[in-house]
Coordinates of C-alpha atoms and ligand atoms in Angstrom, one line a residue:
M1167 CA 148.7 44.6 107.0
K1168 CA 148.7 44.2 103.3
K1169 CA 151.4 45.2 101.5
K1170 CA 151.4 48.6 99.5
Q1171 CA 153.1 49.8 96.2
F1172 CA 154.9 52.7 96.3
K1173 CA 154.2 55.6 93.8
A1174 CA 155.7 55.7 90.4
E1175 CA 158.3 58.2 91.5
S1176 CA 159.4 57.1 94.8
K1177 CA 159.7 53.6 93.4
R1178 CA 162.0 55.3 90.5
L1179 CA 164.0 56.8 93.2
L1180 CA 163.7 54.1 95.5
D1181 CA 164.9 51.9 92.7
L1182 CA 167.8 54.2 92.1
M1183 CA 169.2 54.1 95.7
I1184 CA 168.8 50.2 96.2
N1185 CA 171.0 49.7 92.9
S1186 CA 173.3 53.0 93.5
I1187 CA 176.8 52.2 92.4
Y1188 CA 177.3 55.9 94.1
T1189 CA 180.1 55.7 96.0
N1190 CA 179.4 58.1 98.9
K1191 CA 176.8 55.9 100.1
E1192 CA 177.7 57.4 103.9
I1193 CA 175.4 60.2 103.2
F1194 CA 172.5 58.3 104.5
L1195 CA 173.2 58.9 107.8
R1196 CA 173.3 63.0 107.3
E1197 CA 169.9 62.8 105.6
L1198 CA 168.4 60.4 108.6
I1199 CA 169.9 62.8 111.3
S1200 CA 168.6 65.9 109.3
N1201 CA 165.3 64.4 109.6
A1202 CA 165.3 63.6 113.1
S1203 CA 166.9 67.5 113.8
D1204 CA 163.7 68.5 111.4
A1205 CA 161.1 66.5 113.4
I1206 CA 162.6 67.9 116.7
D1207 CA 162.4 71.3 115.4
K1208 CA 158.6 70.8 114.9
L1209 CA 157.9 69.5 118.2
Y1210 CA 160.4 72.3 120.2
Y1211 CA 158.4 75.0 118.4
K1212 CA 155.4 73.7 119.3
S1213 CA 156.7 73.9 122.9
L1214 CA 157.8 77.5 122.5
T1215 CA 154.5 78.9 120.9
D1216 CA 151.8 76.4 122.3
R1217 CA 151.3 76.9 126.6
K1218 CA 150.2 73.4 126.4
V1219 CA 153.2 71.8 125.3
K1220 CA 156.1 71.7 128.1
L1221 CA 159.0 70.6 127.1
E1222 CA 162.3 71.8 127.7
K1223 CA 165.3 72.3 125.1
E1224 CA 167.0 70.2 127.1
D1225 CA 164.8 67.2 126.6
F1226 CA 165.0 66.6 123.2
Y1227 CA 167.8 64.5 121.9
I1228 CA 169.1 61.9 118.8
K1229 CA 170.3 58.2 119.8
I1230 CA 172.3 56.2 117.8
D1231 CA 172.3 52.3 118.5
L1232 CA 174.6 50.3 116.8
D1233 CA 174.5 46.1 117.0
K1234 CA 177.2 44.4 115.2
D1235 CA 175.5 40.8 115.6
K1236 CA 172.4 41.6 114.2
N1237 CA 174.4 44.4 111.8
T1238 CA 171.6 47.2 112.2
L1239 CA 172.0 50.6 112.7
T1240 CA 169.1 52.3 114.7
I1241 CA 168.3 56.1 114.5
R1242 CA 165.9 57.4 117.4
D1243 CA 164.8 61.0 118.1
N1244 CA 161.9 62.3 120.5
G1245 CA 160.5 64.8 117.5
I1246 CA 156.9 65.1 116.8
G1247 CA 156.7 61.7 115.4
M1248 CA 154.5 60.3 112.6
N1249 CA 150.7 59.0 112.8
E1250 CA 149.6 56.2 110.2
E1251 CA 148.3 58.7 107.5
E1252 CA 151.7 60.4 107.7
L1253 CA 153.6 57.3 107.3
E1254 CA 151.9 56.5 104.3
E1255 CA 152.0 60.2 103.3
N1256 CA 155.9 60.8 104.0
L1257 CA 157.7 57.5 103.4
G1258 CA 155.3 56.1 100.6
T1259 CA 155.4 59.1 98.2
I1260 CA 158.2 61.9 97.6
A1261 CA 156.3 65.1 97.4
Q1262 CA 159.3 67.1 98.7
S1263 CA 160.4 69.9 96.6
G1264 CA 164.4 69.1 96.9
T1265 CA 163.9 65.5 95.7
L1266 CA 161.6 67.0 92.8
L1267 CA 164.3 69.0 92.1
F1268 CA 166.7 66.4 91.8
K1269 CA 164.1 64.1 89.4
E1270 CA 163.7 67.4 87.1
E1271 CA 167.0 68.4 86.8
N1272 CA 169.4 65.5 86.4
K1273 CA 167.5 62.5 84.6
N1274 CA 170.6 61.6 82.9
K1275 CA 173.2 62.2 85.8
E1276 CA 171.3 60.5 88.6
T1277 CA 174.0 58.9 90.1
E1278 CA 176.7 61.3 90.3
C1279 CA 174.2 63.7 91.8
I1280 CA 173.0 61.6 94.8
G1281 CA 175.5 63.1 97.5
Q1282 CA 174.9 66.6 96.9
F1283 CA 170.6 66.5 97.1
G1284 CA 168.6 66.4 99.9
V1285 CA 167.4 62.7 98.8
G1286 CA 166.4 62.1 102.1
F1287 CA 164.8 59.0 103.8
Y1288 CA 165.2 56.9 100.8
S1289 CA 168.9 57.0 100.7
A1290 CA 168.7 54.8 103.5
F1291 CA 168.4 52.0 101.1
M1292 CA 171.5 52.7 99.8
V1293 CA 173.2 50.8 102.4
S1294 CA 170.3 48.6 103.6
D1295 CA 168.3 45.9 102.3
E1296 CA 165.2 46.0 105.0
I1297 CA 164.4 49.4 106.9
E1298 CA 161.5 49.6 109.9
V1299 CA 160.2 53.1 110.9
K1300 CA 158.4 53.3 114.2
S1301 CA 156.8 56.2 115.0
K1302 CA 154.3 57.6 117.4
K1303 CA 153.1 61.1 116.9
F1304 CA 153.3 63.7 120.0
G1305 CA 150.1 63.8 121.6
E1306 CA 148.6 60.4 120.0
D1307 CA 148.6 57.1 121.4
K1308 CA 149.0 55.0 119.0
A1309 CA 152.0 53.7 117.4
Y1310 CA 153.0 52.5 113.9
I1311 CA 155.7 50.4 112.4
W1312 CA 156.3 51.1 108.7
K1313 CA 158.1 48.3 107.0
S1314 CA 160.1 47.7 103.7
S1315 CA 162.8 45.7 102.0
G1316 CA 162.5 48.2 98.8
V1317 CA 160.8 48.5 95.9
D1318 CA 158.1 45.6 96.0
G1319 CA 156.3 47.6 98.6
Y1320 CA 155.6 48.3 102.1
T1321 CA 153.6 47.5 105.1
I1322 CA 152.0 49.7 108.1
D1323 CA 150.9 48.1 111.1
E1324 CA 150.4 49.2 114.9
C1325 CA 152.9 48.8 117.0
K1326 CA 154.0 49.4 120.8
K1327 CA 156.2 52.2 121.3
D1328 CA 155.9 54.1 124.7
E1329 CA 157.6 57.4 124.2
Y1330 CA 156.5 59.5 120.9
G1331 CA 159.1 60.4 118.3
T1332 CA 160.3 58.0 115.7
E1333 CA 163.2 55.1 115.8
I1334 CA 164.4 53.7 112.4
T1335 CA 166.1 50.6 111.9
L1336 CA 168.7 49.7 109.3
H1337 CA 169.1 46.1 108.4
L1338 CA 172.3 46.8 106.6
K1339 CA 173.1 44.9 103.2
D1340 CA 175.7 42.0 103.2
D1341 CA 179.5 43.1 102.7
T1342 CA 180.4 42.8 98.9
D1343 CA 184.0 42.9 97.9
D1344 CA 183.6 46.4 96.8
D1345 CA 181.5 47.8 99.7
K1346 CA 181.7 46.8 103.4
Y1347 CA 178.1 48.0 104.6
S1348 CA 179.0 46.4 108.0
K1349 CA 181.2 49.2 108.8
Y1350 CA 177.9 51.2 109.7
S1351 CA 177.5 49.1 112.7
D1352 CA 180.9 50.2 113.8
E1353 CA 181.2 52.9 116.4
F1354 CA 184.3 54.6 115.0
T1355 CA 183.0 54.8 111.9
I1356 CA 179.8 56.3 112.8
E1357 CA 181.1 58.6 115.3
G1358 CA 183.5 60.0 112.5
L1359 CA 180.6 60.6 110.0
V1360 CA 178.7 62.2 112.3
K1361 CA 181.3 64.6 113.0
K1362 CA 181.8 65.2 109.2
Y1363 CA 178.4 65.7 108.4
S1364 CA 176.1 66.8 111.4
D1365 CA 178.4 68.7 113.7
Y1366 CA 176.2 71.5 113.7
I1367 CA 173.1 69.8 114.5
K1368 CA 171.5 71.6 117.1
Y1369 CA 170.8 68.8 119.5
P1370 CA 172.5 66.2 121.1
I1371 CA 173.4 63.1 118.4
K1372 CA 174.5 60.5 121.4
M1373 CA 175.6 57.0 120.9
D1374 CA 177.1 54.4 123.3
L1375 CA 180.8 54.6 122.9
T1376 CA 182.9 51.3 124.2
H1377 CA 186.5 52.0 125.4
E1378 CA 189.2 49.8 126.3
H1379 CA 191.4 50.6 129.3
Q1380 CA 194.2 48.5 130.8
D1381 CA 194.0 47.9 134.0
K1382 CA 196.9 48.0 136.7
D1383 CA 197.5 44.1 135.8
G1384 CA 197.8 44.8 132.3
K1385 CA 194.3 43.2 131.5
S1386 CA 192.1 45.2 128.9
E1387 CA 189.3 46.1 130.3
K1388 CA 186.0 47.6 128.6
H1389 CA 183.6 50.2 129.5
T1390 CA 180.7 51.8 127.7
E1391 CA 179.6 55.3 128.1
E1392 CA 177.0 57.4 126.3
Q1393 CA 178.3 60.5 124.8
V1394 CA 177.2 63.3 122.8
L1395 CA 179.5 63.3 119.1
N1396 CA 178.7 66.7 117.9
S1397 CA 179.2 70.2 119.1
M1398 CA 175.6 71.5 118.1
I1399 CA 177.0 75.1 117.4
P1400 CA 175.4 76.1 114.0
L1401 CA 177.9 76.8 111.4
W1402 CA 176.7 80.5 111.4
K1403 CA 177.3 81.0 114.9
K1404 CA 180.8 79.7 114.8
N1405 CA 183.7 81.9 114.2
K1406 CA 184.7 82.7 110.8
N1407 CA 187.9 81.3 111.2
E1408 CA 186.6 77.8 112.6
V1409 CA 184.7 77.0 109.5
S1410 CA 186.3 75.7 106.5
E1411 CA 185.6 76.5 102.7
D1412 CA 184.5 73.1 102.2
D1413 CA 182.1 73.3 105.5
Y1414 CA 180.5 76.1 104.0
N1415 CA 180.1 74.8 100.8
A1416 CA 178.7 71.4 102.1
F1417 CA 176.4 73.4 104.2
Y1418 CA 175.1 74.7 101.3
M1419 CA 175.3 72.3 99.0
D1420 CA 173.2 70.1 101.1
K1421 CA 170.8 72.9 102.8
F1422 CA 169.6 74.1 99.2
Y1423 CA 170.1 71.5 96.8
D1424 CA 172.6 72.7 94.7
Y1425 CA 175.3 70.4 93.2
E1426 CA 177.6 72.9 92.2
K1427 CA 179.7 75.1 94.7
P1428 CA 178.5 78.7 95.3
L1429 CA 180.4 81.9 93.9
S1430 CA 180.5 83.4 97.3
I1431 CA 179.9 82.9 100.6
I1432 CA 178.9 85.9 102.6
H1433 CA 179.2 85.0 106.8
S1434 CA 178.9 87.8 109.0
S1435 CA 178.2 88.9 112.7
V1436 CA 176.3 92.2 113.3
E1437 CA 175.8 93.5 116.9
G1438 CA 174.3 97.0 118.1
K1439 CA 171.4 98.3 117.1
I1440 CA 170.0 95.6 115.3
S1441 CA 172.3 91.9 115.9
Y1442 CA 172.3 89.2 113.9
N1443 CA 174.1 86.4 112.3
A1444 CA 173.8 85.5 108.4
L1445 CA 175.2 83.2 106.3
M1446 CA 174.5 83.6 102.6
Y1447 CA 175.4 82.4 99.2
I1448 CA 175.5 83.4 95.6
P1449 CA 174.9 80.3 93.8
S1450 CA 177.3 79.9 90.4
K1451 CA 173.9 79.0 88.5
A1452 CA 170.1 80.1 88.8
P1453 CA 167.7 77.7 90.4
F1454 CA 165.7 75.9 87.9
D1455 CA 162.6 77.6 88.5
F1456 CA 164.7 81.4 89.1
Y1457 CA 163.0 82.7 86.2
N1458 CA 159.6 81.6 86.7
K1459 CA 156.9 83.7 88.0
D1460 CA 156.7 81.6 90.9
Y1461 CA 159.8 81.7 92.4
E1462 CA 159.7 83.0 95.6
K1463 CA 163.0 84.9 97.0
G1464 CA 164.0 84.7 100.8
L1465 CA 166.3 83.8 103.6
E1466 CA 165.7 81.2 106.5
L1467 CA 164.6 83.3 109.4
Y1468 CA 165.5 81.9 112.8
S1469 CA 165.4 83.4 116.1
N1470 CA 168.0 82.3 118.6
G1471 CA 168.7 79.3 116.5
V1472 CA 165.3 78.2 116.3
L1473 CA 163.8 78.2 112.4
I1474 CA 160.9 80.6 112.4
M1475 CA 160.3 81.2 108.6
E1476 CA 161.9 79.2 105.9
K1477 CA 161.5 81.6 103.2
C1478 CA 161.6 85.3 104.4
G1479 CA 161.2 87.5 101.3
D1480 CA 161.3 90.4 103.3
L1481 CA 164.8 90.1 104.2
L1482 CA 165.8 90.4 100.4
P1483 CA 165.2 93.3 97.5
D1484 CA 163.7 91.9 94.8
Y1485 CA 167.1 92.5 92.7
F1486 CA 169.2 90.5 94.9
S1487 CA 166.5 87.3 95.1
F1488 CA 169.2 85.0 93.7
V1489 CA 170.5 85.1 97.3
K1490 CA 170.4 82.0 99.2
G1491 CA 170.9 81.6 103.0
L1492 CA 169.8 82.4 106.7
V1493 CA 169.5 85.2 109.2
D1494 CA 169.5 84.4 113.1
T1495 CA 168.6 87.2 115.3
P1496 CA 167.7 87.7 118.8
D1497 CA 165.6 90.6 117.8
V1498 CA 162.2 88.5 116.3
S1499 CA 160.2 87.0 118.5
L1500 CA 158.9 83.5 117.9
N1501 CA 155.3 84.1 117.6
I1502 CA 155.6 86.8 114.8
S1503 CA 153.4 86.3 111.9
R1504 CA 154.2 87.1 108.2
E1505 CA 152.0 90.2 108.5
I1506 CA 154.0 91.7 111.5
L1507 CA 157.0 91.0 110.2
Q1508 CA 156.5 93.0 107.3
Q1509 CA 155.7 96.2 109.2
D1510 CA 158.7 95.1 112.0
T1511 CA 161.5 97.8 112.0
Q1512 CA 164.0 95.3 113.2
V1513 CA 163.7 93.3 110.4
K1514 CA 163.4 96.4 108.2
N1515 CA 166.5 97.6 109.4
I1516 CA 168.3 93.8 109.3
A1517 CA 167.4 93.8 105.7
K1518 CA 168.9 97.0 105.1
S1519 CA 172.0 95.8 106.3
I1520 CA 171.9 92.6 104.6
E1521 CA 171.3 94.4 101.3
T1522 CA 174.5 96.5 102.2
K1523 CA 176.6 93.1 102.8
I1524 CA 175.8 91.6 99.5
K1525 CA 176.4 94.9 97.5
K1526 CA 180.0 94.9 99.4
E1527 CA 180.3 91.2 98.4
L1528 CA 179.5 91.8 94.8
E1529 CA 181.6 94.8 94.5
S1530 CA 184.4 93.1 95.8
M1531 CA 183.9 90.0 93.5
L1532 CA 184.0 92.5 90.7
S1533 CA 187.2 94.2 91.7
E1534 CA 189.4 91.0 92.8
R1535 CA 187.6 88.1 91.4
R1536 CA 186.8 89.3 87.7
E1537 CA 186.1 85.8 86.4
D1538 CA 183.8 84.6 88.9
Y1539 CA 181.8 88.0 88.7
E1540 CA 181.3 87.8 84.7
K1541 CA 180.3 84.2 85.3
F1542 CA 177.9 85.7 88.1
F1543 CA 176.4 88.7 85.9
K1544 CA 176.0 85.9 82.9
V1545 CA 173.8 84.3 85.2
F1546 CA 172.0 87.1 87.1
G1547 CA 172.7 90.4 85.6
I1548 CA 169.6 90.3 84.2
N1549 CA 167.9 90.4 87.5
L1550 CA 170.4 93.6 88.3
K1551 CA 168.8 95.3 85.2
F1552 CA 165.2 94.6 86.1
G1553 CA 165.9 96.0 89.6
I1554 CA 166.8 99.1 88.3
Y1555 CA 163.9 99.6 85.5
N1556 CA 161.4 98.1 88.1
G1557 CA 162.5 100.3 90.8
F1558 CA 162.0 103.0 88.2
G1559 CA 165.5 104.4 88.9
Q1560 CA 165.3 104.6 92.6
N1561 CA 167.9 101.7 93.6
K1562 CA 170.1 102.8 90.7
D1563 CA 172.6 103.9 93.4
V1564 CA 172.8 100.7 94.5
L1565 CA 173.0 98.5 91.2
K1566 CA 174.8 100.9 88.9
D1567 CA 178.5 100.0 89.4
L1568 CA 177.1 96.3 89.5
L1569 CA 176.2 96.7 85.7
M1570 CA 177.9 95.2 83.0
F1571 CA 177.8 95.7 79.3
Y1572 CA 179.2 94.2 76.2
S1573 CA 182.1 96.4 74.6
S1574 CA 182.6 97.0 71.1
K1575 CA 186.3 97.9 72.1
D1576 CA 187.2 95.2 74.6
K1577 CA 184.9 92.6 73.1
K1578 CA 184.0 91.5 76.6
L1579 CA 182.0 92.9 79.0
T1580 CA 182.8 95.9 80.9
T1581 CA 181.6 98.2 83.7
L1582 CA 180.0 101.4 82.9
K1583 CA 182.8 102.7 85.4
E1584 CA 185.6 101.5 82.9
Y1585 CA 183.6 102.8 80.0
V1586 CA 183.5 106.7 81.2
E1587 CA 187.3 106.1 82.5
R1588 CA 187.9 105.5 78.8
M1589 CA 186.2 108.0 77.4
K1590 CA 187.9 109.7 74.5
E1591 CA 188.7 113.5 75.2
G1592 CA 186.0 115.8 74.8
Q1593 CA 183.4 112.8 74.8
D1594 CA 180.4 113.8 77.0
K1595 CA 178.0 110.8 75.9
I1596 CA 177.8 106.9 76.5
Y1597 CA 177.2 105.3 73.3
Y1598 CA 175.1 102.4 73.0
A1599 CA 173.5 100.3 70.6
C1600 CA 170.6 97.5 70.3
G1601 CA 170.2 94.2 68.8
E1602 CA 169.5 90.5 69.0
T1603 CA 172.8 89.7 68.9
I1604 CA 176.6 91.0 69.4
D1605 CA 177.2 89.8 65.8
K1606 CA 174.2 91.4 64.5
I1607 CA 174.8 94.8 66.3
D1608 CA 178.2 94.4 65.0
L1609 CA 176.9 95.1 61.5
L1610 CA 174.5 97.7 61.9
P1611 CA 175.5 100.5 59.6
Q1612 CA 175.5 103.0 62.2
T1613 CA 178.0 101.4 64.0
E1614 CA 180.9 102.0 61.2
K1615 CA 181.3 105.7 61.7
L1616 CA 181.3 105.8 65.4
K1617 CA 184.3 102.8 65.3
E1618 CA 186.2 104.7 62.4
K1619 CA 186.5 107.7 65.2
N1620 CA 187.3 105.5 67.7
Y1621 CA 184.4 105.5 70.2
E1622 CA 183.4 102.9 72.2
I1623 CA 180.1 101.2 72.1
L1624 CA 178.2 99.3 74.4
Y1625 CA 176.1 96.7 72.8
F1626 CA 172.6 96.1 74.3
T1627 CA 171.2 92.5 73.5
E1628 CA 168.7 91.8 76.2
Y1629 CA 165.2 93.7 76.2
V1630 CA 165.3 95.4 79.3
D1631 CA 168.8 97.0 78.7
E1632 CA 167.6 100.1 77.1
F1633 CA 164.5 100.0 79.7
A1634 CA 166.9 100.0 82.5
I1635 CA 169.5 102.7 81.1
Q1636 CA 166.4 105.1 80.8
M1637 CA 165.7 104.9 84.5
L1638 CA 169.6 105.8 84.9
M1639 CA 169.3 108.7 82.9
D1640 CA 173.3 109.0 83.0
Y1641 CA 175.9 107.7 84.7
D1642 CA 178.5 110.1 86.2
G1643 CA 176.6 113.2 84.4
K1644 CA 176.9 111.6 81.2
K1645 CA 174.2 110.8 79.4
F1646 CA 173.3 107.5 77.1
V1647 CA 172.5 108.0 73.7
N1648 CA 171.6 104.9 71.3
I1649 CA 173.7 105.2 68.0
S1650 CA 170.3 105.1 66.2
S1651 CA 169.0 108.2 67.2
E1652 CA 168.8 111.7 65.7
N1653 CA 170.6 113.2 68.7
L1654 CA 173.6 111.2 68.1
D1655 CA 175.5 114.4 67.3
L1656 CA 178.8 113.5 66.2
D1657 CA 179.3 116.0 63.7
S1658 CA 181.0 119.3 63.5
K1659 CA 179.6 122.9 62.9
E1660 CA 180.7 122.6 59.2
E1661 CA 179.5 119.3 58.7
K1662 CA 176.1 120.0 60.0
E1663 CA 175.9 123.2 58.2
E1664 CA 176.9 121.4 55.0
L1665 CA 174.1 118.9 55.6
E1666 CA 171.4 121.0 56.4
K1667 CA 172.5 122.9 53.0
A1668 CA 172.4 119.6 51.1
N1669 CA 168.8 118.9 52.9
K1670 CA 167.5 121.8 51.9
E1671 CA 168.1 121.1 48.1
C1672 CA 166.6 118.0 48.1
K1673 CA 163.6 118.8 50.3
D1674 CA 160.8 118.2 47.4
M1675 CA 162.4 114.9 46.6
F1676 CA 162.4 113.7 50.1
D1677 CA 158.8 114.7 50.3
L1678 CA 158.0 112.7 47.6
M1679 CA 160.0 109.8 49.0
K1680 CA 158.2 110.2 52.3
G1681 CA 154.6 110.0 50.8
E1682 CA 155.7 106.4 50.0
I1683 CA 157.0 104.7 53.1
D1684 CA 155.7 105.0 56.6
V1685 CA 158.4 107.3 58.1
K1686 CA 158.8 110.9 59.8
S1687 CA 160.8 112.1 57.3
V1688 CA 163.6 111.4 54.8
R1689 CA 167.1 113.4 55.0
F1690 CA 170.5 112.9 54.4
T1691 CA 172.9 111.5 57.3
K1692 CA 177.0 111.7 57.6
K1693 CA 176.9 109.1 60.3
L1694 CA 177.2 106.2 57.6
K1695 CA 180.6 105.3 55.5
N1696 CA 179.8 102.2 53.4
H1697 CA 176.3 101.8 53.8
P1698 CA 173.5 103.7 51.8
V1699 CA 170.8 103.8 54.4
C1700 CA 170.0 103.4 58.0
L1701 CA 166.9 104.2 60.0
T1702 CA 167.0 106.4 62.3
T1703 CA 164.2 107.3 65.7
E1704 CA 163.4 111.0 66.8
G1705 CA 161.7 111.2 70.3
N1706 CA 161.9 108.7 73.4
V1707 CA 160.7 105.3 71.8
S1708 CA 163.7 103.5 70.0
V1709 CA 163.4 100.8 67.2
E1710 CA 164.0 98.1 70.0
M1711 CA 161.4 99.5 72.4
E1712 CA 158.9 99.3 69.8
K1713 CA 159.9 95.7 69.6
V1714 CA 159.8 94.6 73.0
I1715 CA 156.7 96.7 74.0
N1716 CA 154.5 95.6 71.2
A1717 CA 155.5 91.9 71.7
M1718 CA 153.8 91.9 75.7
P1719 CA 150.8 90.6 75.9
T1720 CA 149.0 93.9 76.6
N1721 CA 147.1 96.2 74.7
E1722 CA 149.8 98.7 74.8
T1723 CA 151.2 99.5 71.4
V1724 CA 154.0 101.9 70.7
K1725 CA 155.5 103.6 67.5
A1726 CA 159.2 104.4 67.3
E1727 CA 159.2 107.6 65.1
K1728 CA 161.3 106.9 62.5
V1729 CA 163.4 108.5 60.0
L1730 CA 165.3 107.2 57.2
E1731 CA 168.7 108.5 56.4
I1732 CA 170.6 108.4 53.2
N1733 CA 174.3 108.2 53.2
E1734 CA 175.4 111.7 51.5
D1735 CA 178.5 110.2 50.0
H1736 CA 176.9 107.0 48.8
P1737 CA 176.7 106.8 45.1
I1738 CA 173.4 106.1 45.2
V1739 CA 172.5 109.8 45.9
N1740 CA 173.1 110.7 42.4
K1741 CA 170.7 107.8 41.3
L1742 CA 168.4 109.0 43.2
K1743 CA 168.8 112.9 42.3
K1744 CA 168.5 111.5 38.6
L1745 CA 165.0 109.5 38.9
Y1746 CA 163.4 112.6 40.4
E1747 CA 164.5 114.5 37.8
T1748 CA 163.6 111.5 34.9
D1749 CA 161.4 109.0 36.2
K1750 CA 159.2 109.9 39.3
E1751 CA 157.6 106.6 39.4
E1752 CA 161.0 104.8 39.2
L1753 CA 161.9 106.7 42.6
K1754 CA 159.0 105.5 44.5
K1755 CA 159.8 101.8 43.7
Y1756 CA 163.5 102.8 44.6
T1757 CA 162.4 104.4 48.2
K1758 CA 160.2 101.4 49.0
V1759 CA 163.0 99.0 48.4
L1760 CA 165.8 101.1 50.4
Y1761 CA 163.1 101.4 53.2
A1762 CA 162.6 97.9 53.6
G1763 CA 166.2 97.6 53.6
A1764 CA 166.9 99.7 56.3
R1765 CA 164.0 97.8 58.7
L1766 CA 165.3 94.6 57.9
I1767 CA 169.0 95.7 59.2
E1768 CA 167.3 97.0 62.3
G1769 CA 165.6 93.9 62.9
L1770 CA 162.2 94.6 61.8
P1771 CA 159.6 93.2 59.6
V1772 CA 158.7 94.4 56.2
D1773 CA 154.9 94.8 55.7
N1774 CA 154.3 93.7 52.2
P1775 CA 157.2 91.0 51.2
T1776 CA 155.7 90.3 48.0
E1777 CA 155.6 93.9 46.8
I1778 CA 159.1 94.4 47.8
T1779 CA 160.2 91.2 45.9
N1780 CA 158.8 92.3 42.8
L1781 CA 160.3 95.7 43.0
I1782 CA 163.8 94.3 43.4
C1783 CA 162.9 92.3 40.8
D1784 CA 161.7 94.9 38.2
I1785 CA 164.6 96.8 38.8
I1786 CA 167.1 94.4 38.5
T1787 CA 165.5 93.5 35.2
E1788 CA 165.3 96.7 33.4
Ligands
LIG2195 P1 162.4 65.6 103.5 O1 163.4 65.0 104.7 O2 163.6 66.1 102.5 O3 161.2 65.9 103.7 P2 162.8 62.7 103.4 O4 162.2 61.6 102.3 O5 163.9 62.6 103.7 O6 162.3 64.0 102.9 O7 161.2 62.6 104.4 C1 160.0 62.9 104.0 C2 159.0 63.4 105.0 O8 158.9 62.1 106.3 C3 160.0 64.5 105.9 O9 159.7 65.6 105.2 C4 159.1 64.2 107.2 O10 158.0 64.9 107.1 C5 159.1 63.0 107.4 N1 160.0 62.4 108.4 C6 161.1 61.8 107.9 N2 162.0 61.3 109.2 C7 161.3 61.7 110.1 C8 161.3 61.8 111.4 N3 162.2 61.0 112.3 N4 160.2 62.2 112.7 C9 159.2 62.7 112.0 N5 159.1 62.8 110.5 C10 159.9 62.1 109.7

């Protein structure tokens, strides 16, 4: 048959594999075995769900054959097999997500990461210079052989093969000074590699092992026996104390295509009204598509060790959508459909129990591994905040103690509980300020007085923050108050009275000023220390919320009710009063400039920058 070319991306990956300087080439075996196991899974599943297919679990196996003389390694399975189109499709192109991910994320660090990814079938080219794949699809008559010696292409021809399934033969590369490829036709090496990487594979991985005996005359005698190399117990069914952290991590990185270790491992086994084994992980970084719309949350769902769904979304609440892992339960049937699954009370109960486990794990990370938790929160915290917001506060009891915000006092992340514990005597509110960055918030005039009075302020830099907090309403009975809002209420009774008097005296002046700018009112304040003016809002919509909602691609627009507040102790006050008496036109100019300044401080645009610039120029040239 005519030689065919690989698709472009496949060629690139292939090239990478062939010329790989990666030291951990041995992982090719794990990849081939896991492909074989997947192929068996597919057929086994068919046998359980299709009455016409009569196969027993005991019939399935993977067999490795080594030939030292020919320098080959063959791995055979009696799984579903591939027909001509599938050989073409699967081994001529890369369509697989794990492999694609590898390409997208790691353009520059290709070789270092090979081992951590599901690079799949092509990894066999790291150790071989020719590969043959014979395959016969279950239920079909014809068998085909796919052959390739690398980048220049592959052929597919019909061939003879009695049993369904796939048989892959690697012609190992010749040894070099650095790499002894011949070891891969060595029983001892292969036995070790299977134990190391593929012990949990559910089907027997068999190999002929040769043993040497001394007979009674002292002569050595060889005999060969087929043996099963793996223990076949899935990792999640093992006892916790039998599994090392390395085992857990390797399993995670292999299965979920991550090259960083997870931050947390949750392995639990529940028996009772509901029964399940779960193995879950909290990743240390967000998957590349995590904040995309198409990101699909979910855990793998197994029924007694058989995979029935790759992403069961119903097992995870949205706010924990970052969790990766699997659940194995005898409580759901193999034939369950997605629709029925959603209604299934057992699944709901499992989901509830899993949610509790994840929450507990996060809490214990927070209390015992603070640094890890902060790392977690920087990556996934926004997801928790959205959880509160989207649930209209329904999930607040699950999530409120997992939240963190930047503290003006600690200069680092703090929890609400910690904030409340540190509150000053007599303080009954939780103060927060919003802005684009910590530095910008730090410079807000409104923060000055609070800091002087030694109040702690939480800095909200993410736009969801204030929305989420509004859903919470309060924490431990303490209301949240935006320091830019009218109800800051820091002044004493005398101060309030004094302020009211001052405001009354200047009422006419303020009315005139108000006429020049787009605010609900103009008034004095005592909350500023050195700064002349600030913007305050009345009502439920803050300046930050106005910005966010108006930036959203909906028709909805909102307007914060703004108040221009003037520092009563600032020298500008005398100037304004004087102008009110002597030059009202000049006062109008000053008003516009002060208002523009207050808007800029809040990060709001100035409507007519040219006019403002001209006014400033007028004032300073006078
Ligand atoms: P992955 O296994 O990550 O999807 P691979 O490159 O390893 O990617 O394999 C590509 C595809 O080839 C698999 O998804 C599967 O459909 C098919 N395949 C590989 N090995 C076998 C096998 N032993 N039996 C049947 N199909 C296989």
